[in-house]
Coordinates of C-alpha atoms and ligand atoms in Angstrom, one line a residue:
M238 CA -2.3 8.8 20.9
D239 CA -5.3 10.9 21.9
S240 CA -7.3 12.3 18.9
I241 CA -10.7 13.3 18.2
Y242 CA -10.8 10.5 15.5
F243 CA -10.2 7.6 17.8
S244 CA -12.4 5.8 20.2
E245 CA -11.6 3.2 22.9
E246 CA -12.3 0.5 20.4
H247 CA -9.6 1.9 18.2
H248 CA -7.2 2.0 21.1
I249 CA -8.0 -1.6 21.9
F250 CA -7.5 -2.8 18.4
R251 CA -4.2 -0.8 18.0
K252 CA -2.7 -2.4 21.2
S253 CA -3.5 -6.0 20.1
L254 CA -2.1 -5.2 16.5
K255 CA 1.0 -3.8 18.2
D256 CA 1.5 -6.8 20.3
F257 CA 1.1 -9.0 17.2
V258 CA 3.6 -7.1 15.1
K259 CA 6.0 -7.1 17.9
K260 CA 5.9 -10.9 18.6
E261 CA 5.0 -12.3 15.2
I262 CA 6.3 -10.0 12.4
R263 CA 9.2 -7.8 13.7
P264 CA 11.3 -10.7 14.7
Y265 CA 11.0 -12.1 11.1
A266 CA 11.4 -8.9 9.1
E267 CA 15.0 -9.3 8.6
E268 CA 14.7 -12.8 7.3
W269 CA 12.0 -11.8 4.9
E270 CA 13.9 -8.9 3.6
E271 CA 16.9 -11.2 2.8
A272 CA 14.7 -13.8 1.2
E273 CA 13.0 -11.1 -0.7
I274 CA 9.6 -12.5 0.0
Y275 CA 7.3 -13.2 3.0
P276 CA 5.8 -16.6 3.8
R277 CA 2.2 -17.2 2.7
E278 CA 1.4 -18.5 6.2
I279 CA 1.7 -15.2 7.7
F280 CA -1.3 -13.9 5.8
K281 CA -3.3 -17.1 7.0
R282 CA -2.3 -16.4 10.6
M283 CA -3.3 -12.7 10.3
G284 CA -6.6 -13.9 8.7
D285 CA -7.2 -16.3 11.6
L286 CA -6.7 -13.5 14.0
G287 CA -9.0 -11.2 12.2
F288 CA -6.3 -8.6 11.0
L289 CA -7.2 -8.7 7.3
G290 CA -9.9 -6.4 6.1
V291 CA -10.7 -4.7 9.3
S292 CA -13.2 -2.4 7.8
Y293 CA -14.9 -4.9 5.5
P294 CA -18.2 -6.4 6.3
E295 CA -18.2 -9.3 8.7
E296 CA -20.4 -11.3 6.3
Y297 CA -17.2 -11.9 4.2
G298 CA -14.8 -12.2 7.1
G299 CA -14.0 -8.7 7.7
G300 CA -13.9 -6.9 11.0
G301 CA -17.0 -4.6 10.3
G302 CA -14.9 -1.5 11.5
D303 CA -15.1 2.0 10.4
Y304 CA -12.6 3.7 8.1
F305 CA -10.3 4.8 11.1
T306 CA -9.7 1.2 11.9
T307 CA -8.2 0.8 8.4
I308 CA -5.9 3.8 9.3
V309 CA -4.9 2.2 12.6
F310 CA -4.0 -0.9 10.7
A311 CA -2.0 0.8 8.1
E312 CA -0.1 2.7 10.8
E313 CA 0.7 -0.2 13.0
I314 CA 1.5 -2.6 10.3
S315 CA 3.9 -0.2 8.8
K316 CA 6.0 -0.1 12.0
C317 CA 6.9 -3.9 11.6
G318 CA 10.5 -3.2 10.6
A319 CA 10.1 -3.9 6.9
L320 CA 7.7 -1.6 4.9
G321 CA 7.9 -4.0 2.1
F322 CA 5.8 -6.5 4.0
A323 CA 3.5 -3.9 5.1
M324 CA 2.9 -2.8 1.6
S325 CA 2.2 -6.5 0.6
V326 CA -0.4 -6.8 3.3
L327 CA -1.9 -3.5 2.3
V328 CA -2.3 -4.9 -1.3
Q329 CA -4.1 -7.7 0.1
T330 CA -6.4 -5.8 2.5
D331 CA -7.1 -2.5 0.9
I332 CA -5.5 -2.0 -2.5
A333 CA -6.4 -5.1 -4.6
S334 CA -9.5 -6.1 -2.8
S335 CA -11.2 -2.7 -2.3
A336 CA -12.8 -2.9 -5.8
L337 CA -14.1 -6.4 -4.9
N338 CA -15.7 -5.1 -1.9
E339 CA -17.1 -2.1 -3.6
F340 CA -18.4 -3.5 -6.9
G341 CA -18.4 -7.4 -6.3
T342 CA -21.7 -9.2 -6.2
H343 CA -22.6 -11.2 -3.3
E344 CA -21.5 -14.3 -5.0
Q345 CA -18.2 -12.9 -6.1
K346 CA -17.5 -11.7 -2.6
L347 CA -18.2 -15.1 -1.1
K348 CA -16.0 -16.7 -3.7
Y349 CA -13.2 -14.4 -3.7
L350 CA -13.3 -11.8 -1.0
K351 CA -13.8 -14.4 1.8
P352 CA -10.7 -16.4 1.1
V353 CA -8.6 -13.3 0.9
L354 CA -9.7 -11.8 4.1
S355 CA -9.2 -15.3 5.6
G356 CA -5.6 -15.2 4.3
E357 CA -6.1 -18.4 2.3
K358 CA -5.7 -16.7 -1.0
I359 CA -3.3 -14.0 -1.9
I360 CA -4.5 -11.1 -4.1
A361 CA -2.6 -8.6 -6.3
L362 CA -3.6 -5.5 -8.3
G363 CA -2.7 -5.7 -12.0
V364 CA -3.0 -2.3 -13.6
T365 CA 0.5 -1.1 -14.6
E366 CA 2.0 -2.3 -18.0
P367 CA 5.4 -1.9 -19.5
N368 CA 4.2 0.9 -21.8
H369 CA 1.5 2.4 -19.5
G370 CA 2.3 3.5 -15.9
S371 CA 0.7 6.9 -15.1
D372 CA -1.3 6.9 -18.1
V373 CA -3.8 4.1 -16.9
A374 CA -6.5 5.0 -19.4
S375 CA -4.2 3.7 -22.2
L376 CA -3.6 0.3 -20.9
E377 CA -3.5 -2.2 -23.5
T378 CA -4.1 -5.8 -22.0
T379 CA -7.2 -7.1 -23.8
A380 CA -10.2 -9.0 -22.6
I381 CA -12.2 -10.0 -25.7
R382 CA -15.7 -11.3 -25.2
D383 CA -16.4 -14.6 -26.8
G384 CA -19.8 -16.1 -25.7
D385 CA -19.7 -16.4 -21.9
H386 CA -16.1 -15.8 -21.4
Y387 CA -13.2 -13.4 -22.1
I388 CA -10.1 -14.2 -23.7
V389 CA -7.3 -12.2 -22.0
N390 CA -4.0 -11.3 -23.7
G391 CA -1.3 -8.9 -22.5
S392 CA 1.2 -8.2 -19.9
K393 CA 1.7 -6.5 -16.6
I394 CA 4.6 -5.1 -14.7
F395 CA 5.7 -4.1 -11.1
I396 CA 3.0 -6.1 -9.6
T397 CA 3.1 -6.5 -5.8
N398 CA 2.5 -9.9 -4.6
G399 CA 2.9 -10.9 -8.2
T400 CA 4.8 -14.2 -7.7
Q401 CA 2.5 -15.5 -5.1
A402 CA -1.0 -14.4 -5.9
D403 CA -3.8 -16.6 -6.5
L404 CA -6.1 -13.9 -7.6
I405 CA -5.5 -10.7 -9.5
T406 CA -7.8 -7.5 -9.6
L407 CA -7.0 -6.9 -13.3
G408 CA -7.5 -3.8 -15.4
V409 CA -8.3 -4.9 -19.1
R410 CA -9.5 -3.3 -22.3
T411 CA -12.9 -4.9 -23.2
G412 CA -13.6 -2.2 -25.7
P413 CA -15.4 -0.7 -27.5
G414 CA -14.2 2.9 -27.1
E415 CA -10.8 4.6 -26.8
G416 CA -9.0 5.4 -23.6
E417 CA -10.7 5.1 -20.4
K418 CA -14.1 4.3 -22.0
G419 CA -13.0 0.7 -23.0
L420 CA -11.7 -0.3 -19.6
S421 CA -13.0 -3.0 -17.2
L422 CA -12.0 -4.9 -14.2
I423 CA -12.1 -8.5 -13.9
I424 CA -11.1 -11.0 -11.1
F425 CA -8.4 -13.2 -12.6
E426 CA -7.5 -16.6 -11.1
T427 CA -3.7 -17.3 -11.6
S428 CA -4.4 -21.1 -12.0
T429 CA -5.9 -20.1 -15.6
P430 CA -3.9 -21.9 -18.4
G431 CA -2.0 -19.3 -20.4
F432 CA -1.1 -17.3 -17.3
S433 CA 2.7 -16.9 -16.3
V434 CA 4.8 -15.1 -13.9
G435 CA 8.0 -13.6 -15.7
R436 CA 10.9 -12.1 -13.7
K437 CA 10.8 -11.5 -9.9
L438 CA 12.1 -7.9 -10.0
K439 CA 15.1 -6.8 -8.1
K440 CA 14.3 -3.6 -6.2
M441 CA 16.0 -0.7 -4.5
G442 CA 13.9 -1.2 -1.4
M443 CA 10.8 -2.9 -0.1
H444 CA 12.7 -6.3 -0.5
S445 CA 10.1 -8.4 1.6
S446 CA 7.6 -7.6 -0.9
D447 CA 7.7 -9.6 -4.2
T448 CA 7.2 -7.6 -7.3
A449 CA 6.8 -9.4 -10.7
E450 CA 6.1 -9.2 -14.5
L451 CA 2.9 -11.1 -15.4
F452 CA 2.0 -12.5 -18.8
F453 CA -1.5 -13.4 -20.2
D454 CA -1.7 -15.6 -23.2
D455 CA -5.1 -16.6 -24.5
C456 CA -6.4 -16.9 -20.9
I457 CA -10.1 -17.8 -20.6
V458 CA -12.0 -15.9 -18.0
P459 CA -15.8 -16.6 -17.2
V460 CA -17.9 -13.4 -17.8
E461 CA -19.1 -13.7 -14.4
N462 CA -15.7 -12.6 -13.2
L463 CA -16.4 -9.1 -14.4
L464 CA -16.2 -6.6 -11.6
G465 CA -19.0 -3.9 -11.8
R466 CA -20.1 -3.1 -15.4
E467 CA -18.2 -3.5 -18.6
G468 CA -16.6 -0.4 -19.7
E469 CA -16.7 1.3 -16.2
G470 CA -13.4 -0.2 -15.1
F471 CA -11.6 3.3 -15.2
Y472 CA -14.0 4.6 -12.6
A473 CA -13.4 1.4 -10.3
I474 CA -9.7 1.5 -10.7
M475 CA -9.8 5.3 -9.7
L476 CA -11.8 4.5 -6.7
G477 CA -9.6 1.8 -5.6
F478 CA -6.7 4.3 -6.2
E479 CA -8.3 6.7 -3.7
N480 CA -8.1 3.9 -1.0
E481 CA -4.5 2.8 -2.1
R482 CA -3.5 6.5 -1.8
L483 CA -5.0 7.0 1.5
V484 CA -3.5 3.9 3.1
G485 CA -0.2 4.8 1.2
A486 CA -0.2 8.2 3.0
A487 CA -0.5 6.6 6.3
M488 CA 2.1 3.8 5.7
S489 CA 4.4 6.8 4.7
Y490 CA 4.1 8.9 7.8
A491 CA 4.0 5.9 10.1
G492 CA 7.4 4.7 8.3
A493 CA 8.7 8.1 8.9
E494 CA 7.7 8.1 12.6
V495 CA 9.9 5.0 13.0
A496 CA 12.8 6.8 11.6
L497 CA 12.1 9.8 13.9
E498 CA 11.9 7.6 17.1
L499 CA 15.4 5.9 16.1
S500 CA 16.9 9.3 15.4
L501 CA 15.7 10.7 18.7
Q502 CA 17.2 7.7 20.6
Y503 CA 20.5 8.1 18.4
A504 CA 20.8 11.8 19.1
K505 CA 20.7 11.2 22.9
Q506 CA 23.3 8.5 22.8
R507 CA 25.8 9.3 20.2
I508 CA 28.6 11.6 21.9
Q509 CA 30.7 13.7 19.7
F510 CA 32.9 16.7 20.9
G511 CA 32.1 15.4 24.5
K512 CA 28.3 15.8 24.3
P513 CA 25.3 14.0 22.8
I514 CA 24.7 15.1 19.2
G515 CA 21.3 16.0 20.0
Q516 CA 22.7 19.0 21.9
F517 CA 23.9 20.5 18.7
Q518 CA 21.1 22.8 17.6
V519 CA 21.4 21.7 13.8
I520 CA 20.5 18.2 14.9
S521 CA 17.8 19.1 17.4
H522 CA 16.2 21.4 14.9
M523 CA 16.1 18.7 12.4
L524 CA 14.4 16.4 14.8
A525 CA 11.9 19.2 15.5
E526 CA 11.2 19.7 11.8
M527 CA 10.9 15.9 11.3
A528 CA 8.2 15.7 14.1
T529 CA 6.3 18.8 12.8
D530 CA 6.2 17.5 9.3
I531 CA 5.0 14.0 10.4
E532 CA 2.3 15.5 12.6
A533 CA 1.1 17.6 9.5
A534 CA 1.0 14.6 7.2
R535 CA -0.9 12.6 9.9
Q536 CA -3.5 15.3 10.5
L537 CA -4.1 15.8 6.7
T538 CA -4.5 12.1 6.2
Y539 CA -6.9 11.8 9.3
H540 CA -9.0 14.7 7.7
A541 CA -9.1 12.9 4.3
A542 CA -9.9 9.7 6.0
W543 CA -12.7 11.4 8.2
L544 CA -14.2 12.8 4.9
K545 CA -14.0 9.4 3.2
G546 CA -15.2 7.4 6.0
N547 CA -18.3 9.8 6.3
G548 CA -19.1 9.5 2.7
K549 CA -18.1 13.3 1.8
P550 CA -16.3 14.3 -1.2
C551 CA -12.7 13.8 -0.6
R552 CA -10.8 13.2 -3.7
K553 CA -8.7 16.6 -3.4
E554 CA -7.9 15.8 0.3
V555 CA -6.9 12.2 -0.4
H556 CA -4.4 13.3 -3.1
M557 CA -3.1 16.1 -0.9
A558 CA -2.5 13.6 1.8
K559 CA -0.7 11.1 -0.4
V560 CA 1.6 13.7 -2.0
F561 CA 2.4 15.4 1.3
S562 CA 2.8 12.4 3.4
T563 CA 5.0 10.6 1.0
E564 CA 7.2 13.6 0.3
V565 CA 7.5 14.2 4.1
A566 CA 8.5 10.5 4.4
T567 CA 11.4 10.8 1.9
Q568 CA 12.5 14.0 3.6
V569 CA 12.3 12.5 7.1
A570 CA 14.1 9.4 6.1
N571 CA 16.8 11.4 4.4
K572 CA 17.3 13.5 7.6
A573 CA 17.4 10.3 9.8
V574 CA 20.3 8.9 7.8
Q575 CA 22.2 12.2 8.1
I576 CA 21.6 12.2 11.9
F577 CA 23.0 8.6 12.1
G578 CA 26.1 9.7 9.9
G579 CA 28.1 6.8 8.7
Y580 CA 26.0 4.3 10.7
G581 CA 22.9 5.5 8.9
Y582 CA 24.5 4.2 5.6
M583 CA 25.0 0.7 7.0
Q584 CA 22.5 -2.0 6.4
E585 CA 22.3 -3.0 10.0
Y586 CA 20.6 0.2 11.0
E587 CA 16.9 0.3 10.3
V588 CA 17.1 4.0 9.1
E589 CA 19.1 2.7 5.9
R590 CA 16.1 0.4 5.1
I591 CA 13.5 3.1 5.6
Y592 CA 15.4 5.4 3.5
R593 CA 15.4 2.9 0.5
D594 CA 11.8 1.8 1.3
V595 CA 10.0 5.1 1.5
R596 CA 11.6 6.3 -1.8
L597 CA 8.8 4.2 -3.4
A598 CA 6.1 6.0 -1.8
N599 CA 6.0 9.0 -4.2
I600 CA 6.2 6.8 -7.2
G601 CA 3.9 3.9 -6.3
A602 CA 0.2 4.3 -6.3
G603 CA 0.6 7.3 -8.8
T604 CA 3.6 9.6 -8.7
S605 CA 3.8 12.9 -6.8
Q606 CA 3.5 14.6 -10.3
I607 CA 0.3 12.8 -11.1
M608 CA -1.1 13.7 -7.5
K609 CA -0.5 17.3 -8.2
N610 CA -2.0 17.2 -11.6
I611 CA -5.1 15.9 -10.1
I612 CA -5.2 18.4 -7.2
V613 CA -4.8 21.3 -9.6
K614 CA -7.6 20.0 -11.7
L615 CA -9.7 19.8 -8.7
L616 CA -8.8 23.3 -7.9
G617 CA -10.5 24.2 -11.1
L618 CA -7.3 25.0 -13.4
Ligands
FAD816 C1 7.8 -1.5 -6.2 C2 6.6 -1.2 -7.0 C3 5.4 -1.9 -6.7 C4 4.2 -1.5 -7.6 N1 3.1 -2.3 -7.3 C5 2.1 -2.2 -8.2 C6 1.0 -3.0 -8.1 O1 0.9 -3.8 -7.2 N2 0.1 -2.9 -9.2 C7 0.2 -2.0 -10.1 O2 -0.7 -2.0 -11.1 N3 1.2 -1.2 -10.4 C8 2.3 -1.2 -9.3 N4 3.3 -0.4 -9.5 C9 3.4 0.6 -10.4 C10 3.3 2.0 -10.1 O3 2.0 2.3 -9.7 C11 3.9 2.8 -11.3 O4 5.3 2.7 -11.3 C12 3.5 4.3 -11.2 O5 2.2 4.4 -11.3 C13 4.3 5.1 -12.2 O6 4.2 4.6 -13.5 P1 5.6 4.4 -14.3 O7 6.6 3.7 -13.4 O8 5.2 3.6 -15.6 O9 6.2 5.7 -14.7 P2 5.8 6.8 -15.9 O10 4.3 7.0 -15.9 O11 6.5 6.3 -17.0 O12 6.5 8.2 -15.3 C14 7.8 8.4 -15.4 C15 8.0 9.9 -15.0 O13 7.2 10.8 -15.7 C16 6.3 11.6 -15.0 N5 5.1 11.7 -15.7 C17 4.2 10.9 -16.3 N6 3.1 11.4 -16.8 C18 3.2 12.7 -16.3 C19 2.2 13.8 -16.4 N7 1.1 13.7 -17.2 N8 2.5 15.0 -15.8 C20 3.8 15.2 -15.2 N9 4.6 14.1 -15.0 C21 4.3 13.1 -15.6 C22 6.0 10.7 -13.7 O14 5.5 11.5 -12.5 C23 7.4 10.1 -13.5 O15 8.3 11.1 -12.9 C24 4.4 -0.6 -8.5 C25 5.6 0.2 -8.6 C26 6.8 -0.1 -8.1 C27 8.1 0.4 -8.4

């Protein structure tokens, strides 16, 4: 689509990614949804083709693109037929790896970011704990300094890519200090003795993405795996969340767009009372509302992405984009199921999956309530 934000390069990139998604992901989406996991090899294949980390520096295997290259990536990967897989890829490319790119030393990036962007290693983000979800500042997993290493103890829950991850960008309490003051981020290797994966969790949607409980029992992590400065992890987590929330916004309206396209086709084909259902004004107006809401979500996300890409303050706009786009996505998916009638309730129709998948969007990466708390704080209340 034409837009002031995209150049010819973005269009070329979009086309090549679209072709890849059509040939190498969409045909397998069903299989991965049923297996409730994607194969590791697909990350390697994407890494070989240069699709992982499109905006990261080329020195570490990234594409060297601008922030809108990431937006194109998030949009097109989200049209692959399984938002769960898209989410897992986005965790790899933007959610779990962004702190590494932002705060990692050259050596850390060579050791950890490079194999993530080549798809050889899978990375997860470990922040949420059984007793601390929205309240990130209270997290309890400890990393106690002992000479030249930390000893990590605790547990995490709802971790995307959790069963397959080789690396975890891990939120830990290094202390001293209460709340956000004592938090740090470390890069954790899952081959470390004392680490274990608990249950692979059964979910309402996003089936092609694995979600797990993780346990840390006296795990020894070298001090050089600290990301950024000790005690400044909360800031690093929040900055990472900004990225996560922006790609989450793009993923949401892109998923909603698929639901709209399917609904439009269906409204032209499905005949009731002797005419296509799209000729009933209630249905056509629903389609018009869906298209308008998606466009508004997209433009707000583009605006926030432009601010972010140009190094301007963007916190308020990023959170507005996240809450608006994710709420739009759930409403659009709901309308799509309604337009499909009973068929929309059947698993063989993609709108059923989209409806279940997008329900996560206004919970994961910070709930809508938390987004609004942040927005209103930024408004000065
Ligand atoms: C499928 C899936 C994948 C996920 N992947 C990851 C991952 O890879 N890594 C990771 O670290 N986490 C991940 N999460 C966790 C996710 O980020 C949390 O679920 C989310 O932040 C909410 O935390 P919670 O579930 O503990 O809910 P809670 O924080 O317990 O919230 C429960 C309810 O209370 C509301 N609430 C809480 N506090 C406030 C407040 N101050 N004001 C108003 N309302 C409030 C919430 O909005 C919500 O409605 C994932 C979650 C899911 C479901």
